[in-house]
GROMACS .gro file of C-alpha atoms in nm:
model
  183
    1MET     CA    1  -0.012  -2.764   3.559
    2THR     CA    2  -0.189  -2.423   3.587
    3GLY     CA    3  -0.571  -2.386   3.470
    4CYS     CA    4  -0.471  -2.161   3.148
    5ILE     CA    5  -0.233  -2.434   3.033
    6ALA     CA    6  -0.465  -2.730   3.091
    7ARG     CA    7  -0.781  -2.561   2.978
    8THR     CA    8  -0.664  -2.387   2.657
    9ASP     CA    9  -1.003  -2.475   2.523
   10ILE     CA   10  -1.128  -2.206   2.769
   11PHE     CA   11  -0.847  -1.939   2.769
   12GLN     CA   12  -0.766  -1.930   2.415
   13HIS     CA   13  -1.131  -1.966   2.294
   14ARG     CA   14  -1.216  -1.688   2.039
   15LEU     CA   15  -1.481  -1.549   2.250
   16MET     CA   16  -1.220  -1.472   2.531
   17GLU     CA   17  -1.013  -1.231   2.324
   18GLU     CA   18  -1.277  -0.961   2.359
   19PRO     CA   19  -1.635  -0.958   2.498
   20PRO     CA   20  -1.900  -0.995   2.246
   21PRO     CA   21  -2.105  -0.675   2.158
   22ALA     CA   22  -2.447  -0.638   2.289
   23SER     CA   23  -2.558  -0.710   1.944
   24ALA     CA   24  -2.428  -1.063   1.958
   25THR     CA   25  -2.686  -1.343   1.993
   26ARG     CA   26  -2.816  -1.463   2.331
   27ARG     CA   27  -2.622  -1.803   2.278
   28THR     CA   28  -2.314  -1.600   2.202
   29ARG     CA   29  -2.349  -1.393   2.522
   30GLU     CA   30  -2.434  -1.696   2.732
   31ARG     CA   31  -2.150  -1.887   2.602
   32TYR     CA   32  -1.929  -1.601   2.684
   33GLU     CA   33  -2.048  -1.567   3.034
   34GLN     CA   34  -1.998  -1.963   3.082
   35LEU     CA   35  -1.635  -1.938   2.948
   36VAL     CA   36  -1.573  -1.634   3.186
   37ARG     CA   37  -1.715  -1.822   3.499
   38GLU     CA   38  -1.499  -2.149   3.424
   39ALA     CA   39  -1.172  -1.917   3.363
   40LYS     CA   40  -1.253  -1.718   3.670
   41ALA     CA   41  -1.259  -2.042   3.876
   42LEU     CA   42  -0.958  -2.168   3.735
   43CYS     CA   43  -0.772  -1.834   3.807
   44ALA     CA   44  -0.905  -1.833   4.149
   45SER     CA   45  -0.731  -2.173   4.243
   46CYS     CA   46  -0.413  -2.081   4.061
   47PRO     CA   47  -0.096  -2.063   4.272
   48LEU     CA   48   0.038  -1.805   4.036
   49PHE     CA   49  -0.249  -1.580   4.030
   50THR     CA   50  -0.091  -1.296   4.202
   51ASP     CA   51   0.225  -1.320   3.986
   52CYS     CA   52   0.011  -1.340   3.669
   53LEU     CA   53  -0.211  -1.067   3.757
   54TYR     CA   54   0.076  -0.818   3.876
   55SER     CA   55   0.251  -0.910   3.514
   56ALA     CA   56  -0.079  -0.850   3.307
   57VAL     CA   57  -0.126  -0.536   3.480
   58ALA     CA   58   0.209  -0.371   3.569
   59GLU     CA   59   0.482  -0.531   3.300
   60HIS     CA   60   0.298  -0.659   2.969
   61ASP     CA   61  -0.002  -0.530   2.788
   62VAL     CA   62  -0.159  -0.882   2.693
   63SER     CA   63  -0.510  -0.956   2.534
   64GLY     CA   64  -0.762  -1.184   2.628
   65PHE     CA   65  -0.856  -1.327   2.978
   66VAL     CA   66  -0.569  -1.319   3.220
   67ALA     CA   67  -0.553  -1.361   3.579
   68GLY     CA   68  -0.921  -1.352   3.628
   69THR     CA   69  -0.975  -1.017   3.427
   70THR     CA   70  -1.062  -0.892   3.093
   71ALA     CA   71  -0.868  -0.661   2.885
   72ALA     CA   72  -1.111  -0.391   2.990
   73GLN     CA   73  -1.078  -0.475   3.356
   74ARG     CA   74  -0.679  -0.455   3.319
   75ARG     CA   75  -0.731  -0.111   3.165
   76SER     CA   76  -0.948  -0.001   3.450
   77ILE     CA   77  -0.699  -0.126   3.726
   78ARG     CA   78  -0.414   0.060   3.533
   79ASN     CA   79  -0.614   0.364   3.511
   80LEU     CA   80  -0.679   0.347   3.893
   81LEU     CA   81  -0.289   0.291   3.973
   82ASP     CA   82  -0.208   0.541   3.687
   83VAL     CA   83   0.009   0.280   3.524
   84GLU     CA   84   0.113   0.287   3.168
   85VAL     CA   85   0.220  -0.022   3.004
   86GLN     CA   86   0.318  -0.062   2.619
   87ALA     CA   87   0.203  -0.353   2.408
   88ASP     CA   88   0.500  -0.596   2.378
   89ASP     CA   89   0.641  -0.598   2.040
   90PHE     CA   90   0.638  -0.968   1.970
   91ASP     CA   91   0.852  -0.953   1.652
   92GLN     CA   92   1.164  -0.789   1.852
   93LEU     CA   93   1.091  -1.054   2.114
   94ALA     CA   94   1.115  -1.319   1.874
   95GLY     CA   95   1.423  -1.184   1.727
   96ALA     CA   96   1.263  -1.109   1.393
   97ARG     CA   97   1.379  -0.800   1.214
   98GLY     CA   98   1.259  -0.611   0.930
   99THR     CA   99   1.465  -0.453   0.644
  100ARG     CA  100   1.470  -0.118   0.884
  101ARG     CA  101   1.646  -0.099   1.188
  102PRO     CA  102   1.570   0.113   1.507
  103VAL     CA  103   1.746   0.423   1.525
  104SER     CA  104   1.805   0.662   1.805
  105HIS     CA  105   1.690   1.029   1.846
  106GLU     CA  106   2.016   1.134   1.888
  107GLU     CA  107   2.163   0.964   1.570
  108VAL     CA  108   1.889   1.123   1.354
  109LEU     CA  109   1.947   1.454   1.496
  110ARG     CA  110   2.321   1.421   1.447
  111LEU     CA  111   2.283   1.321   1.073
  112ARG     CA  112   2.068   1.612   1.029
  113THR     CA  113   2.312   1.852   1.148
  114GLN     CA  114   2.588   1.689   0.954
  115TYR     CA  115   2.376   1.655   0.632
  116PRO     CA  116   2.151   2.002   0.655
  117ASN     CA  117   2.088   2.019   0.280
  118ASP     CA  118   1.979   1.648   0.230
  119SER     CA  119   1.659   1.552   0.191
  120LEU     CA  120   1.458   1.347   0.450
  121GLU     CA  121   1.437   1.073   0.227
  122SER     CA  122   1.815   1.077   0.195
  123LEU     CA  123   1.861   1.067   0.561
  124ALA     CA  124   1.629   0.784   0.606
  125MET     CA  125   1.817   0.601   0.345
  126ARG     CA  126   2.153   0.667   0.552
  127LEU     CA  127   2.007   0.568   0.892
  128GLY     CA  128   1.855   0.276   0.718
  129CYS     CA  129   1.522   0.328   0.852
  130SER     CA  130   1.196   0.456   0.721
  131LEU     CA  131   1.119   0.830   0.627
  132SER     CA  132   0.843   0.844   0.891
  133THR     CA  133   1.100   0.745   1.165
  134VAL     CA  134   1.311   1.050   1.042
  135LYS     CA  135   1.030   1.298   1.058
  136ARG     CA  136   0.887   1.165   1.388
  137HIS     CA  137   1.244   1.232   1.558
  138LEU     CA  138   1.259   1.572   1.392
  139ARG     CA  139   0.920   1.682   1.502
  140ARG     CA  140   1.018   1.585   1.853
  141ALA     CA  141   1.317   1.785   1.843
  142ARG     CA  142   1.121   2.080   1.720
  143ARG     CA  143   0.914   2.044   1.992
  144GLY     CA  144   1.176   2.016   2.225
  145GLN     CA  145   1.064   1.661   2.329
  146SER     CA  146   1.313   1.402   2.361
  147PRO     CA  147   1.267   1.012   2.424
  148ALA     CA  148   1.518   1.009   2.669
  149ALA     CA  149   1.368   1.285   2.881
  150LYS     CA  150   1.080   1.085   2.960
  151THR     CA  151   1.119   0.921   3.295
  152PRO     CA  152   0.940   0.570   3.361
  153ARG     CA  153   0.664   0.578   3.627
  154PRO     CA  154   0.726   0.364   3.893
  155ARG     CA  155   0.568   0.042   3.909
  156PRO     CA  156   0.303  -0.009   4.152
  157GLN     CA  157   0.323  -0.241   4.462
  158VAL     CA  158   0.177  -0.601   4.433
  159SER     CA  159  -0.082  -0.508   4.723
  160ALA     CA  160  -0.176  -0.202   4.530
  161VAL     CA  161  -0.258  -0.413   4.216
  162LEU     CA  162  -0.463  -0.655   4.435
  163ASP     CA  163  -0.654  -0.375   4.593
  164ALA     CA  164  -0.735  -0.222   4.254
  165PHE     CA  165  -0.827  -0.571   4.097
  166ASP     CA  166  -1.078  -0.609   4.414
  167THR     CA  167  -1.231  -0.265   4.337
  168VAL     CA  168  -1.254  -0.299   3.947
  169VAL     CA  169  -1.390  -0.654   3.982
  170GLU     CA  170  -1.642  -0.558   4.267
  171GLN     CA  171  -1.767  -0.262   4.052
  172HIS     CA  172  -1.812  -0.489   3.731
  173GLN     CA  173  -2.014  -0.703   3.965
  174GLN     CA  174  -2.231  -0.430   4.095
  175ARG     CA  175  -2.294  -0.305   3.756
  176ARG     CA  176  -2.416  -0.664   3.629
  177THR     CA  177  -2.633  -0.739   3.927
  178GLY     CA  178  -2.736  -0.360   3.972
  179SER     CA  179  -2.691  -0.417   4.377
  180THR     CA  180  -2.494  -0.185   4.578
  181ARG     CA  181  -2.252  -0.277   4.898
  182VAL     CA  182  -2.347  -0.148   5.213
  183ALA     CA  183  -2.069  -0.111   5.453
   0.00000   0.00000   0.00000
């Protein structure tokens, strides 16, 4: 059993979702630091650390403390690696659907061409989507942007993620202690 599963009292603690602000009480900041130390120790000894870190940096935008990193540290790692990860749509993953359905860019443009005199509200009703969705697709078309034209960035190598992790965590540690490393 991994540390995050065995010690949910640490990893799912409300303080681990987001570090407390500087205005938080000393006791709250100390408790947060204690939780982070315990979580880091558990992550460091986990056999799934590398897979967990890679997934949290390159595949899924997760919140809280994951793979020995805070959300801010993972953003820094992504910035170093020029990685872009979209937040997961948990409703879609769970199979939950609203009353509206997703529509393709081409479908909106096709219906606009087919019914040029219809109001945008009418097009939205025909498509079974929201008015804002129709407007967004038509704006993209006016700008010459097509969602299909975007090429996904390649995912980084695992070694690059680990190197960026070392860099970010080391910089964070140096800021906290005020020390610099001499080579």
